[in-house]
Coordinates of N, CA and C in Angstrom, one line a residue:
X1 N 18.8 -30.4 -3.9 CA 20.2 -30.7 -3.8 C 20.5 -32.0 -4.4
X2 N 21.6 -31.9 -5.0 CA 22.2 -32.9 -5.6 C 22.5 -34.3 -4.7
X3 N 21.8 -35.8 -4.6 CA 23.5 -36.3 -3.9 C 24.8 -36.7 -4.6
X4 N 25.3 -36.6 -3.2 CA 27.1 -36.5 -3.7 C 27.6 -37.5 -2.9
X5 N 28.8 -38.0 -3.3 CA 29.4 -38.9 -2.6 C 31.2 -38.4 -2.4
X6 N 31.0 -37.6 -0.9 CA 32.6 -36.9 -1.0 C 34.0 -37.7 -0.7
X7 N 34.8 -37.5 -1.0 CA 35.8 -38.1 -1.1 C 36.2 -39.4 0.1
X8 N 36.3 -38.3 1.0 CA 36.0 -40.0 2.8 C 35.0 -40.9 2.2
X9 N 34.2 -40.5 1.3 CA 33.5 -41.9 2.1 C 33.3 -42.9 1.1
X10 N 34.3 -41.9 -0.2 CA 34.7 -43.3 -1.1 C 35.9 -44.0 -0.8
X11 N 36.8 -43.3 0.0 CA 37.8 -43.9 0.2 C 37.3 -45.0 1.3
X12 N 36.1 -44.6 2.6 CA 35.8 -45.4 3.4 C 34.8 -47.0 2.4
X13 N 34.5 -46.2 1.3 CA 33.8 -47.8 0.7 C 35.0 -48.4 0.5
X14 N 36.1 -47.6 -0.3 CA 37.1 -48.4 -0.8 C 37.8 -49.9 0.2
X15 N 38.3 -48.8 1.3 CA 38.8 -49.6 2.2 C 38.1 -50.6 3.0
X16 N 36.8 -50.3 3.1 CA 35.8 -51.6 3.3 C 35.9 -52.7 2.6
X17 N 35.9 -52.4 1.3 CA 35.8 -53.3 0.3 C 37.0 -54.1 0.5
X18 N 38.2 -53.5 0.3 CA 38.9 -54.3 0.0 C 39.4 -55.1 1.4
X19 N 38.7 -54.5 3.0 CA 38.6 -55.5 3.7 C 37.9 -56.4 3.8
X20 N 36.5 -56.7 3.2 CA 35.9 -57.7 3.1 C 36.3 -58.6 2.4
X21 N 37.1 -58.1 1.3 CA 37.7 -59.3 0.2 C 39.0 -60.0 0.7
X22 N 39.5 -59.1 1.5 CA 40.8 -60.3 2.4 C 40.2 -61.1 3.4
X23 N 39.0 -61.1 4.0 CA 38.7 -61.3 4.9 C 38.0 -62.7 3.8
X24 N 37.6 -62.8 2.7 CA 36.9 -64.1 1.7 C 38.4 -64.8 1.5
X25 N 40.0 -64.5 1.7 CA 41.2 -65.0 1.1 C 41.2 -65.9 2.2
X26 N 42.3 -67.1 1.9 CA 42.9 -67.9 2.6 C 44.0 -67.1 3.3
X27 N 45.1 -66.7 2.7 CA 45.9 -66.1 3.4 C 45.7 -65.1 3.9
X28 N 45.1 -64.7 5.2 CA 44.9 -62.9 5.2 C 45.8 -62.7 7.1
X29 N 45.8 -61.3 6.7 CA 46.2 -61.0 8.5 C 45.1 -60.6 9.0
X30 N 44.5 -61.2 10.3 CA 43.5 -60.6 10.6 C 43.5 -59.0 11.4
X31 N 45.3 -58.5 11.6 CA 45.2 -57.7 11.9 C 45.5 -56.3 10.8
X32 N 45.4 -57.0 9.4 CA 45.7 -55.9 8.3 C 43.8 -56.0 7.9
X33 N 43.4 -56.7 8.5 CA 42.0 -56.3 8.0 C 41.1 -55.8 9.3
X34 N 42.0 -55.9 10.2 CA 41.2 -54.9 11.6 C 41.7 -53.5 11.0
X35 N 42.6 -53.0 10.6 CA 43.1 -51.5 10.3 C 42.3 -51.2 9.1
X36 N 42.0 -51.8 8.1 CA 41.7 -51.7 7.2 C 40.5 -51.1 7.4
X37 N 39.2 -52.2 8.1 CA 38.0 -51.8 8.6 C 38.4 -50.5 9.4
X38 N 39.4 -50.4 10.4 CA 39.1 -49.1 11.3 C 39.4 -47.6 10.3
X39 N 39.9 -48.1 9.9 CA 40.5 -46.8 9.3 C 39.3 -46.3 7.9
X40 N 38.6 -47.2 7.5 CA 37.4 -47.5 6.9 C 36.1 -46.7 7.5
X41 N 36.1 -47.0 8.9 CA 35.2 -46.2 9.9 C 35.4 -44.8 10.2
X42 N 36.9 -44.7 9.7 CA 37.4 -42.9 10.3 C 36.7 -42.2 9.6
X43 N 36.9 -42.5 8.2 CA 36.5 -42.3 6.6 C 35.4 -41.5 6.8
X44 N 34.4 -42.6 7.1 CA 33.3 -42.9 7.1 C 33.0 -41.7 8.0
X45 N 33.3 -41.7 9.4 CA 32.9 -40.8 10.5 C 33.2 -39.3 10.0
X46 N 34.5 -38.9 9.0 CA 34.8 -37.8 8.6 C 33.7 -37.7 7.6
X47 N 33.3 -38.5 6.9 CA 32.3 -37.9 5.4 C 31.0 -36.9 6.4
X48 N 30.8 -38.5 7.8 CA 29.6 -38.2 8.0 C 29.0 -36.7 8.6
X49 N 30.3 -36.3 9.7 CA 30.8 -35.2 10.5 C 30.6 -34.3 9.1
X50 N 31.7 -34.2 8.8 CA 32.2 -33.0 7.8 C 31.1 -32.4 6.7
X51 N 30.6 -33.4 5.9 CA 30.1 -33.2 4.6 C 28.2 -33.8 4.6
X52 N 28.0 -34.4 5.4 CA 27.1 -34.6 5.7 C 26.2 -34.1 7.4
X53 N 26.9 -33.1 8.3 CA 26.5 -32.8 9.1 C 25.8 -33.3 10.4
X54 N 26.5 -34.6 10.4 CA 25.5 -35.4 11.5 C 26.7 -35.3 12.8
X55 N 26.6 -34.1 13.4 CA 27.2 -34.1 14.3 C 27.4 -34.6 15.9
X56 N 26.5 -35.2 15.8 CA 26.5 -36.0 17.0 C 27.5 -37.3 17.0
X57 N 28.1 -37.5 15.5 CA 28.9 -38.7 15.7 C 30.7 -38.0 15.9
X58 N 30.7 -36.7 16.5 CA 31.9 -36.0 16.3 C 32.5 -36.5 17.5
X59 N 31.7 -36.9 18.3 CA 32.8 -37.5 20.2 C 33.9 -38.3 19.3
X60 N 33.2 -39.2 18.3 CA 33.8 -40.8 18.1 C 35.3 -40.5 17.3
X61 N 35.1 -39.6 16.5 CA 36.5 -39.2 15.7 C 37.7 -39.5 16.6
X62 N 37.8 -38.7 17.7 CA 39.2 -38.5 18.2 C 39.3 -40.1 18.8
X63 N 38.1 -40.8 19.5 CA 38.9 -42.2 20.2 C 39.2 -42.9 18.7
X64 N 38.5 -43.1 18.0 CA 38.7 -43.8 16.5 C 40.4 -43.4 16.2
X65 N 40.5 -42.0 16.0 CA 41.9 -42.1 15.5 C 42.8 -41.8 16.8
X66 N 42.5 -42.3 17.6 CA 43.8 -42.5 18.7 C 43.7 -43.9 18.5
X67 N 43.2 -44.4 18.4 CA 43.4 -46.5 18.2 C 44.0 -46.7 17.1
X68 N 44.2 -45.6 16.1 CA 44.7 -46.4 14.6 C 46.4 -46.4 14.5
X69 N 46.9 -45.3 15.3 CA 48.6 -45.5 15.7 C 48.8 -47.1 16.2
X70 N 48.2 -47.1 17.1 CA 49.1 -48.5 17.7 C 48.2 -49.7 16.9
X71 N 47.3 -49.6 16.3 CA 47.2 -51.0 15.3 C 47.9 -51.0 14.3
X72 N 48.8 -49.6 14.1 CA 49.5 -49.5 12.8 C 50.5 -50.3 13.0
X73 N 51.4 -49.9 14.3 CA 52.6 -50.1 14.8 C 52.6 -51.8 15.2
X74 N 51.6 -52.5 15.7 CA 51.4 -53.7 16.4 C 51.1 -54.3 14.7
X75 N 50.1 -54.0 13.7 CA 50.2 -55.2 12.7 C 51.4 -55.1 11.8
X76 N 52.3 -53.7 11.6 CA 53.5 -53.9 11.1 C 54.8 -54.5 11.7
X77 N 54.2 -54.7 13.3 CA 55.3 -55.3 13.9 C 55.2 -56.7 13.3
X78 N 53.8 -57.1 13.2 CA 53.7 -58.6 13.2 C 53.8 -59.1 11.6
X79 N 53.7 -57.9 11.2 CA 54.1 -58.2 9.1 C 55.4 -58.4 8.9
X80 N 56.1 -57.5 9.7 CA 57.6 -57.7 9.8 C 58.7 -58.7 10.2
X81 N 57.9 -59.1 11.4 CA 58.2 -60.3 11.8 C 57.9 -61.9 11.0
X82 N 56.5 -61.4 10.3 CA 56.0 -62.7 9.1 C 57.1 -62.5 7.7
X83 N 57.7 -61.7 7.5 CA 59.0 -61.5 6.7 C 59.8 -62.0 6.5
X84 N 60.6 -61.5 7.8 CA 61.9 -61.8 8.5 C 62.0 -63.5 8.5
X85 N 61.2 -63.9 9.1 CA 61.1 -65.7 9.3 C 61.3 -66.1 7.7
X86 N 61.2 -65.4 6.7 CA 60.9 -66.1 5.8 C 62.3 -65.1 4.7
X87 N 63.0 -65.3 5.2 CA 64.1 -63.9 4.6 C 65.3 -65.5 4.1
X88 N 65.3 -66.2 5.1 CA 66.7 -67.3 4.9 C 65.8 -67.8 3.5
X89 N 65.0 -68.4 2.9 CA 64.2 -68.8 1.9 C 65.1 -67.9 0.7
X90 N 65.2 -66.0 0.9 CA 65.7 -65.6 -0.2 C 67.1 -65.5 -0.2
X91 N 67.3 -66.2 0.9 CA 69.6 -66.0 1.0 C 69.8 -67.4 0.4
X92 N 69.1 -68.6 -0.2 CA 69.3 -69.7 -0.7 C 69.7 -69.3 -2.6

């Protein structure tokens, strides 16, 4: 058998990746690189589950993607709000 590398789990390097590299910036959210990593790990847990068969890591899927709604909602609250404060800057 060939290996392969299925779609989750390049999306899960992807998103790794590019949380590790905000995580090397000056400016980062530490809560756009907590989502980033989690949602990284969902990836990851679907390649593993799905396409690679390791089913014993199937409990973890559903708590994993019940945590990713409210970090969605809570770092866009706080992106929004890092915005807004800075909105009078573009009414000049």
């Amino acid at each position: 058998m060939l290996p392969s590398l299925p779609l989750p789990m390049f999306g899960a390097l992807l998103m790794g990746f590019l949380a590790f590299q905000m995580l090397l910036t000056r400016e980062r959210s530490m809560l756009l690189v907590a989502l980033l990593a989690l949602c990284s790990v969902q990836s990851a847990l679907i390649a593993l589950v799905q396409h690679y068969e390791v089913n014993t890591l199937s409990f973890f899927q559903p708590v994993v993607a019940s945590i990713i709604p409210p970090l969605v909602w809570i770092t866009m609250r706080r992106l929004d709000s890092a915005v807004t404060s800075r909105l009078w800057l573009h009414l000049l």
